[in-house]
């Protein structure tokens, strides 16, 4: 049988090992999010740098952009057959852009506990 790779840990010592991690990056100009696999290879992502996304946004770095990137990532997760990912919050606080992003991913039906 095919065995899953070992996975990788989190920034917290007591957290379990996981196989798919969701992370987002915020800058003054753009919002991006990616899902990476156990071998730390990026499986897919979404960014406001994509022309098809940016053309529908007034700003590429506000709460609305974060919410739209979350919705796109959630849809792409489901298209790839991924229903569970690990959100390693790290130093990000759950409010503002991050909250809108996470809520949009959850609304698409992706569980953030793997």
CSV table of C-alpha atoms in Angstrom, one decimal:
chain,number,residue,atom,x,y,z
A,1,UNK,CA,0.0,0.0,0.0
A,2,UNK,CA,1.0,3.6,-0.6
A,3,UNK,CA,2.1,5.3,2.6
A,4,UNK,CA,1.7,9.0,3.2
A,5,UNK,CA,5.0,10.9,3.8
A,6,UNK,CA,5.8,11.7,7.4
A,7,UNK,CA,4.4,15.3,7.2
A,8,UNK,CA,5.8,18.3,9.0
A,9,UNK,CA,5.3,19.9,12.3
A,10,UNK,CA,4.1,23.3,13.3
A,11,UNK,CA,5.6,26.3,15.1
A,12,UNK,CA,4.0,24.9,18.3
A,13,UNK,CA,5.7,21.9,19.9
A,14,UNK,CA,2.5,20.3,21.1
A,15,UNK,CA,0.7,20.4,17.8
A,16,UNK,CA,0.2,17.2,15.7
A,17,UNK,CA,1.9,16.5,12.4
A,18,UNK,CA,-0.1,17.4,9.3
A,19,UNK,CA,0.0,16.9,5.6
A,20,UNK,CA,-1.4,20.0,4.0
A,21,UNK,CA,-0.8,23.5,5.3
A,22,UNK,CA,-2.6,26.7,4.4
A,23,UNK,CA,-0.8,30.0,4.7
A,24,UNK,CA,-1.3,33.5,3.6
A,25,UNK,CA,0.9,36.5,3.0
A,26,UNK,CA,-0.1,40.1,3.3
A,27,UNK,CA,1.7,43.1,1.9
A,28,UNK,CA,0.9,46.7,1.3
A,29,UNK,CA,0.1,45.9,-2.3
A,30,UNK,CA,-1.1,42.3,-2.6
A,31,UNK,CA,-2.8,39.4,-0.8
A,32,UNK,CA,-1.7,35.8,-1.5
A,33,UNK,CA,-2.5,32.4,0.0
A,34,UNK,CA,-1.1,29.0,-0.8
A,35,UNK,CA,-1.6,25.3,0.2
A,36,UNK,CA,1.6,23.3,0.5
A,37,UNK,CA,1.9,19.5,0.9
A,38,UNK,CA,4.0,17.4,3.3
A,39,UNK,CA,7.1,17.8,1.2
A,40,UNK,CA,6.7,21.6,1.5
A,41,UNK,CA,5.9,21.8,-2.2
A,42,UNK,CA,3.2,24.4,-3.1
A,43,UNK,CA,0.2,22.5,-4.5
A,44,UNK,CA,-1.8,25.6,-5.5
A,45,UNK,CA,-2.6,29.1,-4.4
A,46,UNK,CA,-4.3,32.3,-5.2
A,47,UNK,CA,-3.1,35.9,-5.4
A,48,UNK,CA,-4.2,39.3,-6.2
A,49,UNK,CA,-1.3,39.4,-8.6
A,50,UNK,CA,-3.3,37.1,-10.9
A,51,UNK,CA,-4.8,39.4,-13.6
A,52,UNK,CA,-8.1,37.6,-13.6
A,53,UNK,CA,-8.5,38.2,-9.9
A,54,UNK,CA,-7.1,41.8,-9.7
A,55,UNK,CA,-9.4,43.1,-12.4
A,56,UNK,CA,-12.5,42.5,-10.2
A,57,UNK,CA,-11.1,44.2,-7.1
A,58,UNK,CA,-10.9,47.9,-6.2
A,59,UNK,CA,-7.9,47.3,-4.0
A,60,UNK,CA,-5.6,44.3,-3.9
A,61,UNK,CA,-4.7,44.6,-0.2
A,62,UNK,CA,-8.0,45.3,1.7
A,63,UNK,CA,-10.4,43.1,3.6
A,64,UNK,CA,-12.5,42.5,0.5
A,65,UNK,CA,-9.4,41.2,-1.4
A,66,UNK,CA,-8.5,38.9,1.5
A,67,UNK,CA,-12.1,37.6,1.5
A,68,UNK,CA,-12.0,36.9,-2.3
A,69,UNK,CA,-8.6,35.2,-2.0
A,70,UNK,CA,-10.1,33.0,0.7
A,71,UNK,CA,-13.1,32.1,-1.5
A,72,UNK,CA,-10.8,31.2,-4.4
A,73,UNK,CA,-8.5,29.1,-2.3
A,74,UNK,CA,-11.5,27.3,-0.8
A,75,UNK,CA,-12.9,26.5,-4.3
A,76,UNK,CA,-9.5,25.3,-5.5
A,77,UNK,CA,-9.1,23.1,-2.4
A,78,UNK,CA,-12.4,21.4,-3.2
A,79,UNK,CA,-11.6,21.1,-6.9
A,80,UNK,CA,-8.4,19.3,-5.9
A,81,UNK,CA,-10.2,17.0,-3.5
A,82,UNK,CA,-8.8,18.6,-0.4
A,83,UNK,CA,-11.4,19.1,2.4
A,84,UNK,CA,-9.1,19.5,5.4
A,85,UNK,CA,-6.0,21.7,5.7
A,86,UNK,CA,-4.0,22.9,8.7
A,87,UNK,CA,-4.0,26.6,9.4
A,88,UNK,CA,-0.9,27.4,11.4
A,89,UNK,CA,-1.8,30.8,12.7
A,90,UNK,CA,1.7,31.6,13.9
A,91,UNK,CA,2.0,35.3,14.8
A,92,UNK,CA,-1.1,36.4,12.9
A,93,UNK,CA,-4.0,37.5,15.0
A,94,UNK,CA,-7.5,36.4,14.1
A,95,UNK,CA,-9.1,39.7,13.1
A,96,UNK,CA,-9.3,42.1,10.2
A,97,UNK,CA,-8.0,40.7,6.9
A,98,UNK,CA,-7.1,37.3,8.4
A,99,UNK,CA,-10.6,36.8,9.8
A,100,UNK,CA,-12.2,37.6,6.5
A,101,UNK,CA,-9.8,35.2,4.7
A,102,UNK,CA,-10.4,32.3,7.2
A,103,UNK,CA,-14.2,32.8,7.2
A,104,UNK,CA,-14.3,32.7,3.4
A,105,UNK,CA,-12.3,29.5,3.3
A,106,UNK,CA,-14.6,27.9,5.9
A,107,UNK,CA,-17.7,29.1,4.1
A,108,UNK,CA,-16.5,27.2,1.0
A,109,UNK,CA,-16.6,24.0,3.0
A,110,UNK,CA,-12.9,23.4,3.8
A,111,UNK,CA,-12.1,22.4,7.4
A,112,UNK,CA,-9.1,24.0,8.9
A,113,UNK,CA,-8.3,21.1,11.3
A,114,UNK,CA,-6.4,18.3,9.6
